[in-house]
PDB file of C-alpha atoms in Angstrom:
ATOM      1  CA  UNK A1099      38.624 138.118  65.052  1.00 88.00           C
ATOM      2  CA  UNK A1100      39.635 139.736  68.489  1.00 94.00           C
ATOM      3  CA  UNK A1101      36.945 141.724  70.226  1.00 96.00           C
ATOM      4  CA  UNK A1102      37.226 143.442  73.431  1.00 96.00           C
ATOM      5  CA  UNK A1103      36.045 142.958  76.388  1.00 96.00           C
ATOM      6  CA  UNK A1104      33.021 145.130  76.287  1.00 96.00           C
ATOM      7  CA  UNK A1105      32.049 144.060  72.980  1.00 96.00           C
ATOM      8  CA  UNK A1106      32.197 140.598  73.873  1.00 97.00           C
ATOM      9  CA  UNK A1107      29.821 141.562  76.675  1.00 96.00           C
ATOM     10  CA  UNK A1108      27.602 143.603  74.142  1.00 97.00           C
ATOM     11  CA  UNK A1109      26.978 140.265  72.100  1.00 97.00           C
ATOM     12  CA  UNK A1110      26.202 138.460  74.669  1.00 96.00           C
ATOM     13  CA  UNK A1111      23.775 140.188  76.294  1.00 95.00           C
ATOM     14  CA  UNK A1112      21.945 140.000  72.971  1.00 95.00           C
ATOM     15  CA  UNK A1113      21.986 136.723  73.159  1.00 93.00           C
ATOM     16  CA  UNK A1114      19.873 136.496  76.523  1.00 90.00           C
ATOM     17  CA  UNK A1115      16.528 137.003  74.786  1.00 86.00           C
ATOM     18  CA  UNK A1116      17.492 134.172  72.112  1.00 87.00           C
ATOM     19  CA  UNK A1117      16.417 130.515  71.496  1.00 85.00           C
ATOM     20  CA  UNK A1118      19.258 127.973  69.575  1.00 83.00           C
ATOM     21  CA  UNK A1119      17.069 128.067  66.344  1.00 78.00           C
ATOM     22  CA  UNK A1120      17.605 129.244  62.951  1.00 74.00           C
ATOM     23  CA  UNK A1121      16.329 132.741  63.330  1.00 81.00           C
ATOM     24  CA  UNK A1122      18.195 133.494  65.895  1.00 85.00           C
ATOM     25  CA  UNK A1123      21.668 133.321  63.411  1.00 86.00           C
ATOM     26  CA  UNK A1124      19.517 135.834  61.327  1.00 89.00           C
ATOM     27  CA  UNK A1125      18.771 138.011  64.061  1.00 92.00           C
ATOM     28  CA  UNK A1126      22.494 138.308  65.242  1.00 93.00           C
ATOM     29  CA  UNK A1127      23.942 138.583  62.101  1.00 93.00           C
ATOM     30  CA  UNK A1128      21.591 141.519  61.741  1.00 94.00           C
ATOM     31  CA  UNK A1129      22.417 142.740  64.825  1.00 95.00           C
ATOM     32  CA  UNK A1130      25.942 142.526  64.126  1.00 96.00           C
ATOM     33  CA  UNK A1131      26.966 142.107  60.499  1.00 94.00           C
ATOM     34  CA  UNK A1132      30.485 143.351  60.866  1.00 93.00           C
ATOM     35  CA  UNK A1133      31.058 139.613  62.605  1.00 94.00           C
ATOM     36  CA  UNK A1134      31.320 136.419  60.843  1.00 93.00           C
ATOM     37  CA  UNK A1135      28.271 134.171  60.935  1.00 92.00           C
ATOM     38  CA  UNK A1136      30.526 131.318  62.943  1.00 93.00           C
ATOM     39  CA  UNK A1137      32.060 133.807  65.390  1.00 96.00           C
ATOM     40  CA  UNK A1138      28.562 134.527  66.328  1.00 95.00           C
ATOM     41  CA  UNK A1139      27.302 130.973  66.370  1.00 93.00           C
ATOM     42  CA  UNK A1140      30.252 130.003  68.620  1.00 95.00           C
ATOM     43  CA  UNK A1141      29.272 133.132  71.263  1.00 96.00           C
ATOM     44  CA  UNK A1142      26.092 132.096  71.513  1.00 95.00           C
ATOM     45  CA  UNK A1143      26.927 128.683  71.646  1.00 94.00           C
ATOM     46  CA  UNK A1144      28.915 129.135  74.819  1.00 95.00           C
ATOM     47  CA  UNK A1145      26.219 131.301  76.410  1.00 95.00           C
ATOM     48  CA  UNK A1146      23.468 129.458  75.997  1.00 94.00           C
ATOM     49  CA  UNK A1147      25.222 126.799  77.335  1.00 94.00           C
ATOM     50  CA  UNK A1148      26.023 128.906  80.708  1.00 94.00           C
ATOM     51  CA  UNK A1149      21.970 129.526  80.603  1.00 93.00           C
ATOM     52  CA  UNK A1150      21.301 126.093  80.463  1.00 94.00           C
ATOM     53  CA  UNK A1151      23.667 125.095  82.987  1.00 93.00           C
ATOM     54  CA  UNK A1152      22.397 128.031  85.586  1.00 92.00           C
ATOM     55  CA  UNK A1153      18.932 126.827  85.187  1.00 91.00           C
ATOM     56  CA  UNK A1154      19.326 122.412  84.433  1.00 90.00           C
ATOM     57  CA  UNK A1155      18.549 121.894  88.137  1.00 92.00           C
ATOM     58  CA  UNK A1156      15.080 123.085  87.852  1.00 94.00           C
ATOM     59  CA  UNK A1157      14.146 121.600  84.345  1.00 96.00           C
ATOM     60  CA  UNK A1158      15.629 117.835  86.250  1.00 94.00           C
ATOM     61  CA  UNK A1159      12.953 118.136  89.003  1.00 94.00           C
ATOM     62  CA  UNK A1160      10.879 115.116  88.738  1.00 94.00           C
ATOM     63  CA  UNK A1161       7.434 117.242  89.207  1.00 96.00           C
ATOM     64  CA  UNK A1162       8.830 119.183  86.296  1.00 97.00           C
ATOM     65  CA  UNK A1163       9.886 116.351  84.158  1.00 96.00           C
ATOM     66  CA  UNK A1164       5.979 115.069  84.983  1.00 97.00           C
ATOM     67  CA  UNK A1165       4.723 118.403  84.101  1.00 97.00           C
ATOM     68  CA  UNK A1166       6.383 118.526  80.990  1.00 97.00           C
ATOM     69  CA  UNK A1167       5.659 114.982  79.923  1.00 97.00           C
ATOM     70  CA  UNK A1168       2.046 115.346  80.795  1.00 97.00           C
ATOM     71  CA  UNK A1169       1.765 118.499  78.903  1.00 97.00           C
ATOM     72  CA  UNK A1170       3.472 117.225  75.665  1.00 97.00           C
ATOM     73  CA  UNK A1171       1.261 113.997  75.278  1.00 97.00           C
ATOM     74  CA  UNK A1172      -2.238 116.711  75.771  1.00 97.00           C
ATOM     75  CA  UNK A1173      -0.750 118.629  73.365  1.00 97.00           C
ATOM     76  CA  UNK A1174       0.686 116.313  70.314  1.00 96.00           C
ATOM     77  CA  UNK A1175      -3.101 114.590  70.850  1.00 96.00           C
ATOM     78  CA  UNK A1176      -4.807 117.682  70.016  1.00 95.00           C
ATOM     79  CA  UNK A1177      -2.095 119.041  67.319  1.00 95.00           C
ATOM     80  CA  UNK A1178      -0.451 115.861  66.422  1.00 90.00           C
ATOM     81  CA  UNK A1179       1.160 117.741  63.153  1.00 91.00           C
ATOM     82  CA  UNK A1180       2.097 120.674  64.974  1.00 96.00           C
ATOM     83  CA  UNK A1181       6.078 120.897  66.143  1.00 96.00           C
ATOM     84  CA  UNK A1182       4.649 121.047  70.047  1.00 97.00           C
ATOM     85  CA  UNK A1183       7.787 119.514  71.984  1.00 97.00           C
ATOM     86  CA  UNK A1184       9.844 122.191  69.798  1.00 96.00           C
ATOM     87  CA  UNK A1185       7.126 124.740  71.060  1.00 95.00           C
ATOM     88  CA  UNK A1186       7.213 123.351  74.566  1.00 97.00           C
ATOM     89  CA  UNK A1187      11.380 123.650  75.200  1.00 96.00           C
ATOM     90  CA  UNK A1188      10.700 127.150  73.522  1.00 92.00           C
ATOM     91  CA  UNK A1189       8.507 128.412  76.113  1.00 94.00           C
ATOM     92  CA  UNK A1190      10.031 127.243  79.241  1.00 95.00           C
ATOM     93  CA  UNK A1191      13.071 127.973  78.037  1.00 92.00           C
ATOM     94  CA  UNK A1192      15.137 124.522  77.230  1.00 95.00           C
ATOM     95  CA  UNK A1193      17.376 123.571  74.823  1.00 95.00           C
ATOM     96  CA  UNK A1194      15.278 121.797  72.549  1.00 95.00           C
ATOM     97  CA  UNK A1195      17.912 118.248  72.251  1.00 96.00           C
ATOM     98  CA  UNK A1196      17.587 118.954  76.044  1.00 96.00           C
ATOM     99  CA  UNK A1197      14.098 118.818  76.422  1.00 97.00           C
ATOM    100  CA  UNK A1198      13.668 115.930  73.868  1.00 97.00           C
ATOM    101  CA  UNK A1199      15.984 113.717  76.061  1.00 96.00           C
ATOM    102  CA  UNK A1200      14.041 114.332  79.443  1.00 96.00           C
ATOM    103  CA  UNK A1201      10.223 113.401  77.764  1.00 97.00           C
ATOM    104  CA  UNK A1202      12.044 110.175  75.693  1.00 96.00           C
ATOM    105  CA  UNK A1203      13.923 109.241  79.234  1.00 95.00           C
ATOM    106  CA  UNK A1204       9.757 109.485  80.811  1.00 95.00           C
ATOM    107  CA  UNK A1205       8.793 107.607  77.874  1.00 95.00           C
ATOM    108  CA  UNK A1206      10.894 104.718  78.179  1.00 94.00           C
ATOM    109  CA  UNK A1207      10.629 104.197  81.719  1.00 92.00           C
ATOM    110  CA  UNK A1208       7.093 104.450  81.350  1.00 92.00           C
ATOM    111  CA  UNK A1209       6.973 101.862  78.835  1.00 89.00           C
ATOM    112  CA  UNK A1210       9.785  99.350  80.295  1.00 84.00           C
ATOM    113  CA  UNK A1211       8.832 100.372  84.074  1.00 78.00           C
ATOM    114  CA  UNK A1212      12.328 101.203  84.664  1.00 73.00           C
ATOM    115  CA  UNK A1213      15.111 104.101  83.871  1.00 72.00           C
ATOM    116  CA  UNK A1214      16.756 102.480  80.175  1.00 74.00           C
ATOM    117  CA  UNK A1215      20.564 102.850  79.708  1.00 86.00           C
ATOM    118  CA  UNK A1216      22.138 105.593  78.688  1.00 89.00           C
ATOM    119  CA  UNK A1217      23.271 103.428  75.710  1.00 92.00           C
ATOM    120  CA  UNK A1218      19.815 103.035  74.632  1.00 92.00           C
ATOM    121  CA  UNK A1219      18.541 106.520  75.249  1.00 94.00           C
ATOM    122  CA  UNK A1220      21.548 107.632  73.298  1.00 94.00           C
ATOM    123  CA  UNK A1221      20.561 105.217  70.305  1.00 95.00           C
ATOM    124  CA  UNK A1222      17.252 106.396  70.349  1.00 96.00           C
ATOM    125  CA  UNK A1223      18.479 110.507  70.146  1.00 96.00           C
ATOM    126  CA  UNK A1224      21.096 109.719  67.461  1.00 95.00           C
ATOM    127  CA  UNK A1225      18.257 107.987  65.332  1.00 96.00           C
ATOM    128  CA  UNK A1226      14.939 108.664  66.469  1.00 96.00           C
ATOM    129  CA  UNK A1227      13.251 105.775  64.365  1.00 95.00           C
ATOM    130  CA  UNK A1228      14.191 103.378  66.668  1.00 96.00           C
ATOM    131  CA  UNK A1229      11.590 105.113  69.728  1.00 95.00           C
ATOM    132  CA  UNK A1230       8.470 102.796  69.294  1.00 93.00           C
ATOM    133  CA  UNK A1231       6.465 105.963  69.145  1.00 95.00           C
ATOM    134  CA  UNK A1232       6.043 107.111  65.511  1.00 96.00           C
ATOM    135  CA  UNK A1233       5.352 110.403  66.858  1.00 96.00           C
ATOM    136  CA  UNK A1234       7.031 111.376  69.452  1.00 97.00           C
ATOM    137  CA  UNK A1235      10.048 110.134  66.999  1.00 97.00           C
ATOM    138  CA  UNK A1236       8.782 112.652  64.960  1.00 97.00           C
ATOM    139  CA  UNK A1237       8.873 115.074  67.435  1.00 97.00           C
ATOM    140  CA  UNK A1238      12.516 114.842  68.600  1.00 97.00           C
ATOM    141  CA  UNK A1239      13.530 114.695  65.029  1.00 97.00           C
ATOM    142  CA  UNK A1240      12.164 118.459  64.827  1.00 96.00           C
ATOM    143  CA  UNK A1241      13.965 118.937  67.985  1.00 96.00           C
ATOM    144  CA  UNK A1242      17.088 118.047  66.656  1.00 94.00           C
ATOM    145  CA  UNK A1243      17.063 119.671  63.402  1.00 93.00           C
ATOM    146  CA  UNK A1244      16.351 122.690  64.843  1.00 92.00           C
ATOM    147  CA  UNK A1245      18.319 122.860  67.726  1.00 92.00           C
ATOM    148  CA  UNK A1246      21.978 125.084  66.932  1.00 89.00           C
ATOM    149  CA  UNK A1247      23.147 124.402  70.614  1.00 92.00           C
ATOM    150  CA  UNK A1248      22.872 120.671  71.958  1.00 94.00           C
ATOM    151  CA  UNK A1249      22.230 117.241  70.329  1.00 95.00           C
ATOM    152  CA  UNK A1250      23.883 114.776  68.162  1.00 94.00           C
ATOM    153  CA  UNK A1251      23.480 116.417  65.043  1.00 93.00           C
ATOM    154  CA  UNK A1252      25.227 119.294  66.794  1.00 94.00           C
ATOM    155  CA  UNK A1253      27.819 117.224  68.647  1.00 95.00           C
ATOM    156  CA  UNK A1254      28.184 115.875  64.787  1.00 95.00           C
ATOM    157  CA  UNK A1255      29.354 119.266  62.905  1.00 94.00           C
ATOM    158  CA  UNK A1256      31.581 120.345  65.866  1.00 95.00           C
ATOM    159  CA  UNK A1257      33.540 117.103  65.793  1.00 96.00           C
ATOM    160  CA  UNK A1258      33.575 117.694  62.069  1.00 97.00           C
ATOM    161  CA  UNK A1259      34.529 121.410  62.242  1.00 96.00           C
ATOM    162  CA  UNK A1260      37.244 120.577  64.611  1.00 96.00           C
ATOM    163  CA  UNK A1261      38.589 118.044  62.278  1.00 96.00           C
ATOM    164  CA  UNK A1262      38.513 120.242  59.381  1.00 97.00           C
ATOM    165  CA  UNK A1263      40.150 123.212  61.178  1.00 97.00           C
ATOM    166  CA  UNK A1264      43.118 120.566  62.477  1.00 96.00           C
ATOM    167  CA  UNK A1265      43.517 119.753  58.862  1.00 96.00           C
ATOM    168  CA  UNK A1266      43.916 123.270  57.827  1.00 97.00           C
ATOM    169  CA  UNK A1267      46.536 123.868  60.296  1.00 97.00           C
ATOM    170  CA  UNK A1268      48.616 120.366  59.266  1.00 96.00           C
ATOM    171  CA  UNK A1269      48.198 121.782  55.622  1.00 97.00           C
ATOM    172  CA  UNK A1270      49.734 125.474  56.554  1.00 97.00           C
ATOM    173  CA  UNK A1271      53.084 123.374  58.600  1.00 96.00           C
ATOM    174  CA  UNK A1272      53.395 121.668  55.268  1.00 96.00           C
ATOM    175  CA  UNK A1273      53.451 124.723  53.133  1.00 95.00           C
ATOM    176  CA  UNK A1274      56.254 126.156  55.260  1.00 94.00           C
ATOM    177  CA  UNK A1275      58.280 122.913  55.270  1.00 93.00           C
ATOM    178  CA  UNK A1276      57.612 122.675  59.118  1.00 94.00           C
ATOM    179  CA  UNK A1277      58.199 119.360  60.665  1.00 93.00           C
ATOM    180  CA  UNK A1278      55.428 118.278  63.012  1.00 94.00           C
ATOM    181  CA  UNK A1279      54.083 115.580  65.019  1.00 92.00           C
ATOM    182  CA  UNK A1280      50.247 115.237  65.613  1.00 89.00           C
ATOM    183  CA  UNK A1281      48.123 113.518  67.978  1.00 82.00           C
ATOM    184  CA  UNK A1282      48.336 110.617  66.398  1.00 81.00           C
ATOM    185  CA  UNK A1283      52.013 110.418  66.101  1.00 80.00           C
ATOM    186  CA  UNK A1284      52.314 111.135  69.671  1.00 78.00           C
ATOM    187  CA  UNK A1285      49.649 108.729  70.999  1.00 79.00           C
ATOM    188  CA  UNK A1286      51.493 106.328  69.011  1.00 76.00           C
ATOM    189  CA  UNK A1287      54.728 107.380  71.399  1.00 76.00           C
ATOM    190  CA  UNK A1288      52.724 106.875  74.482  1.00 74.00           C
ATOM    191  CA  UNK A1289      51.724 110.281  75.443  1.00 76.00           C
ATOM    192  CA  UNK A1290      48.385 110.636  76.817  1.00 74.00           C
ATOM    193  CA  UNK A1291      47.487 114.353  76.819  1.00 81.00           C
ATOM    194  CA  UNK A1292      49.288 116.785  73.955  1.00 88.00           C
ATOM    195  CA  UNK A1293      48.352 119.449  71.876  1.00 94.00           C
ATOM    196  CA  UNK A1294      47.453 118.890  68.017  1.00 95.00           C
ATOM    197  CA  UNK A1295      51.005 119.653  66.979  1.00 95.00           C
ATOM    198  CA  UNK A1296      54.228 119.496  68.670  1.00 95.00           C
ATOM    199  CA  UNK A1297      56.919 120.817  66.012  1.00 95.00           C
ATOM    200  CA  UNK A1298      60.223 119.278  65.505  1.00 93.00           C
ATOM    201  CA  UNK A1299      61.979 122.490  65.116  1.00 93.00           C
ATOM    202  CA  UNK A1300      60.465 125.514  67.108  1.00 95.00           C
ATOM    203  CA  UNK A1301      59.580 128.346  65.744  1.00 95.00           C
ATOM    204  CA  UNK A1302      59.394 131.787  67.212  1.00 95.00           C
ATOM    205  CA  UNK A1303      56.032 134.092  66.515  1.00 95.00           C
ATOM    206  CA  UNK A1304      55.906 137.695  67.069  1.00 94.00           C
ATOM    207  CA  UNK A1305      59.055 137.353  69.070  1.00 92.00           C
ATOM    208  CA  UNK A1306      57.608 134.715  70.887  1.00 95.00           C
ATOM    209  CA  UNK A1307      59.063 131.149  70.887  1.00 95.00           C
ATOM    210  CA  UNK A1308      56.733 128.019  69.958  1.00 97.00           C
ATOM    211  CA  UNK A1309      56.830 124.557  70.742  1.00 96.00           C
ATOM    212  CA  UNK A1310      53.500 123.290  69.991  1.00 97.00           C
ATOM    213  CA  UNK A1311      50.104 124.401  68.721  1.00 98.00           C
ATOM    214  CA  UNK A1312      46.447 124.079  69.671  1.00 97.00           C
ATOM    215  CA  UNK A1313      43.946 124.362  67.289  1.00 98.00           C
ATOM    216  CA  UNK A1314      40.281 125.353  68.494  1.00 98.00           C
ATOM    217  CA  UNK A1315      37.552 126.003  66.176  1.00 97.00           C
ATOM    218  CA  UNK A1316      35.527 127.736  68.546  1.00 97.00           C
ATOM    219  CA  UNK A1317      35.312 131.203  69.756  1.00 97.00           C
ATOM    220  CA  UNK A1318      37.961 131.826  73.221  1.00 98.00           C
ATOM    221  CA  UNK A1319      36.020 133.561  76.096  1.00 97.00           C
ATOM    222  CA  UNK A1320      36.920 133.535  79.352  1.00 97.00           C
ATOM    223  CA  UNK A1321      35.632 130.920  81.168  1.00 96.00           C
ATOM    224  CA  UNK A1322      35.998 128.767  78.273  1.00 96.00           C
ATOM    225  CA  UNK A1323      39.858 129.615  77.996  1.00 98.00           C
ATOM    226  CA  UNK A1324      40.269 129.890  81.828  1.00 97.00           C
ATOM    227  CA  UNK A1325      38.940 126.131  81.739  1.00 97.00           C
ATOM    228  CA  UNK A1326      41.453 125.031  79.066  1.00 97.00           C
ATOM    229  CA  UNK A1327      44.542 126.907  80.721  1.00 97.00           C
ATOM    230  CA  UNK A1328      43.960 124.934  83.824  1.00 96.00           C
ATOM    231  CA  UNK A1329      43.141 121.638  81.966  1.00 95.00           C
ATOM    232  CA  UNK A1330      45.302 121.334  78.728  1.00 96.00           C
ATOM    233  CA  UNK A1331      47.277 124.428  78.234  1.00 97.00           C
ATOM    234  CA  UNK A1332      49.836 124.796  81.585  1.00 96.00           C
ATOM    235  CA  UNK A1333      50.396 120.837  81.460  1.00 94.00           C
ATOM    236  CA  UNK A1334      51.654 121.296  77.851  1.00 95.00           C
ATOM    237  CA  UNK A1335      53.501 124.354  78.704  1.00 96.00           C
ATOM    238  CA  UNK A1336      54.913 122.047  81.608  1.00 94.00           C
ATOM    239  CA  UNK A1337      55.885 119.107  79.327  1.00 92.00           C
ATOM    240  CA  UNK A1338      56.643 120.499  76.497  1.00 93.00           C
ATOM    241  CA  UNK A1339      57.702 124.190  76.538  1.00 95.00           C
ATOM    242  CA  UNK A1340      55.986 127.544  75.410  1.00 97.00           C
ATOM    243  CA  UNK A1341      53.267 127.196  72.505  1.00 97.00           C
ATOM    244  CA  UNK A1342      50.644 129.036  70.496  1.00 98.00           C
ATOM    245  CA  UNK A1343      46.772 128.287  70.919  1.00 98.00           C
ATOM    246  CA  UNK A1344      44.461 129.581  67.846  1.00 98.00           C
ATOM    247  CA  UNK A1345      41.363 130.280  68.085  1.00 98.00           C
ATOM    248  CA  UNK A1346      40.043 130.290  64.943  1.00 98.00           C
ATOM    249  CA  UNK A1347      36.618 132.001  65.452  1.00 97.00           C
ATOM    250  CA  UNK A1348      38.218 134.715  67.421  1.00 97.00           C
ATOM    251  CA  UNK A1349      38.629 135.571  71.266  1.00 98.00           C
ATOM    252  CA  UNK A1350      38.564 138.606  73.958  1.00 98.00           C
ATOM    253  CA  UNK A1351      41.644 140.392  73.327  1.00 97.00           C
ATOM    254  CA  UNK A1352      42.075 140.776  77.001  1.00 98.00           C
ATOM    255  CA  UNK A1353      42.785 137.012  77.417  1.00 98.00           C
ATOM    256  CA  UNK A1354      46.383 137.091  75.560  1.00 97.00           C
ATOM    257  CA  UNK A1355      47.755 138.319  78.929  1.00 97.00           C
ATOM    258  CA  UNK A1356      50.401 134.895  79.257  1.00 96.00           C
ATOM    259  CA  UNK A1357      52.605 135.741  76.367  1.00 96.00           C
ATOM    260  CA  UNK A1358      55.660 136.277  78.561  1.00 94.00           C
ATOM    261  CA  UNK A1359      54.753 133.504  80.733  1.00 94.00           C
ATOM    262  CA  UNK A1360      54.518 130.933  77.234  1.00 96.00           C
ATOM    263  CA  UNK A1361      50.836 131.155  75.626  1.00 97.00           C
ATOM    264  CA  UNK A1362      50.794 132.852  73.190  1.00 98.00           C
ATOM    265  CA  UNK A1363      46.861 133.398  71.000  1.00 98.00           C
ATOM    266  CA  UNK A1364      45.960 134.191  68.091  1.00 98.00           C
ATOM    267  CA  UNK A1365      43.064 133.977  65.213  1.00 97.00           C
ATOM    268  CA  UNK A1366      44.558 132.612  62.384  1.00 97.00           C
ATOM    269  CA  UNK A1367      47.678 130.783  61.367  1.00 97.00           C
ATOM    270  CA  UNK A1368      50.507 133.319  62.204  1.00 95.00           C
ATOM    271  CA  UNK A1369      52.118 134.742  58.538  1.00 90.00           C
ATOM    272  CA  UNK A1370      55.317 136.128  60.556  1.00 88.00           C
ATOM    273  CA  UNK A1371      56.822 133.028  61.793  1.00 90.00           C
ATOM    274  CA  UNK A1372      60.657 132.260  61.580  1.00 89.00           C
ATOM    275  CA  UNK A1373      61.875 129.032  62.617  1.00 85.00           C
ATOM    276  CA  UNK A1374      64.522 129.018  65.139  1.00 75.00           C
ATOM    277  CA  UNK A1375      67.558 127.298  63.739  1.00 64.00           C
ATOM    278  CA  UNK A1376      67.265 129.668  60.565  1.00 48.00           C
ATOM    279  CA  UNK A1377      67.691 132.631  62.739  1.00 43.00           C
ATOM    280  CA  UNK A1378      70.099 131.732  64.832  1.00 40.00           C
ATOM    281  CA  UNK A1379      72.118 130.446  61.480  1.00 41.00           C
ATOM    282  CA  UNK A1380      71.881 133.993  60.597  1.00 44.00           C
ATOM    283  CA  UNK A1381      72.642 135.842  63.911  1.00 36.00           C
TER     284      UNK A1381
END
């Protein structure tokens, strides 16, 4: 799905008064129910990452860190059943994975007397039975779960959805007969840094021709896709000739402005494409 500009902007100012839980999906889709449920997730995915960038100086303060720590362990003694580190990241506005780091990081190095490694803190976040605190384990756990944004479980279904979305795009090359390297073919030939699919024989797509493909299942807005044109996309145009990115959850329309210059966007798998050799066989 391509949206404009504007519209893009429309969503995501909705999103400012939102927290990454459950009911927020609700509340956009309501908002917005001529958009897919995952084109929505992924926009306020990437903006509520830009809040929580703008504002993870302040929440890092040690004072603040203290403040927060001291106010958890008041609260889960008075309301131990209660979800209050969920409640707490809600009200001062923090990623609840985020939040559940910072008071486990306190925790440990209140316990050991020292900062822990980032090994062990990350061990302890992936499987929150292993903090010797039955419940503050509990605790993060609700963080976690309930937390659309940040986390493991998060980082999780992304690396999942990714996956899945690179299959689907190997499976549509092999119902055209396309012939295709992937990643793993060209790791396996030494290169470092390529796109999901280089094809054997180009193809050309709304006039356009293609050399490789990128598959992102996530939606393309403009920092995000300014960010990948400067770190992936211009080095494979460089190496390895014009190519097609998809974003499968949609983009601004705006941003397919380096078609004549080799990028070329789109949505979904392109249903016009004619490989090269073919038409020149027939011109």
């Amino acid at each position: 799905m391509k949206l404009c500009r504007a519209e893009y902007r429309t969503i995501a100012k909705f999103t400012d008064q939102l927290r990454p839980t459950r009911q927020c999906m609700k509340m956009l889709k309501d908002r917005f129910p001529n958009h897919s449920q995952s084109t929505l997730l992924s926009i306020f995915s990437l903006e509520y990452q830009k809040r929580m960038k703008r504002s993870l100086v302040r929440h890092h303060a040690p004072d603040v860190i203290e403040d927060y720590y001291q106010r958890y362990r008041s609260e889960a003694k008075k309301r131990p059943s209660d979800p209050v580190l969920l409640e707490l990241a809600n009200e001062v506005d923090l990623s609840p994975s985020l939040m559940a780091r910072l008071l486990v990081e306190r925790f440990l190095e209140e316990q050991q007397g020292s900062v822990s490694s980032k090994q062990v803190l990350n061990s302890m976040l992936r499987e929150p039975s292993l903090i010797p605190d039955m419940q503050l384990a509990k605790h993060v756990e609700q963080c976690t779960i309930n937390d659309c944004c940040y986390g493991p479980l998060v980082d999780c279904i992304k690396h999942a959805i990714g996956q899945e979305h690179e299959e689907i795009l190997r499976e549509k090359l092999r119902e055209r007969n396309l012939s295709f390297l992937d990643e793993n073919h060209l790791r396996a030939k030494g290169y470092d840094k390529t796109p999901d699919i280089i094809l054997e024989v180009p193809i050309a797509v709304e006039g356009h021709i293609v050399h490789w493909i990128e598959s992102k299942a996530s939606f393309g807005d403009e920092q995000s896709h300014r960010t990948y044109l400067n770190d992936q996309f211009w080095s494979y145009w460089n190496r390895f000739g014009p190519g097609l990115v998809i974003y499968w959850y949609g983009f601004i329309a705006e941003l397919d402005c380096q078609r004549d210059r080799g990028i070329l966007l789109k949505d979904c798998f392109p249903s016009d494409i004619i490989t090269l050799c073919h038409r020149l066989g027939e011109s």
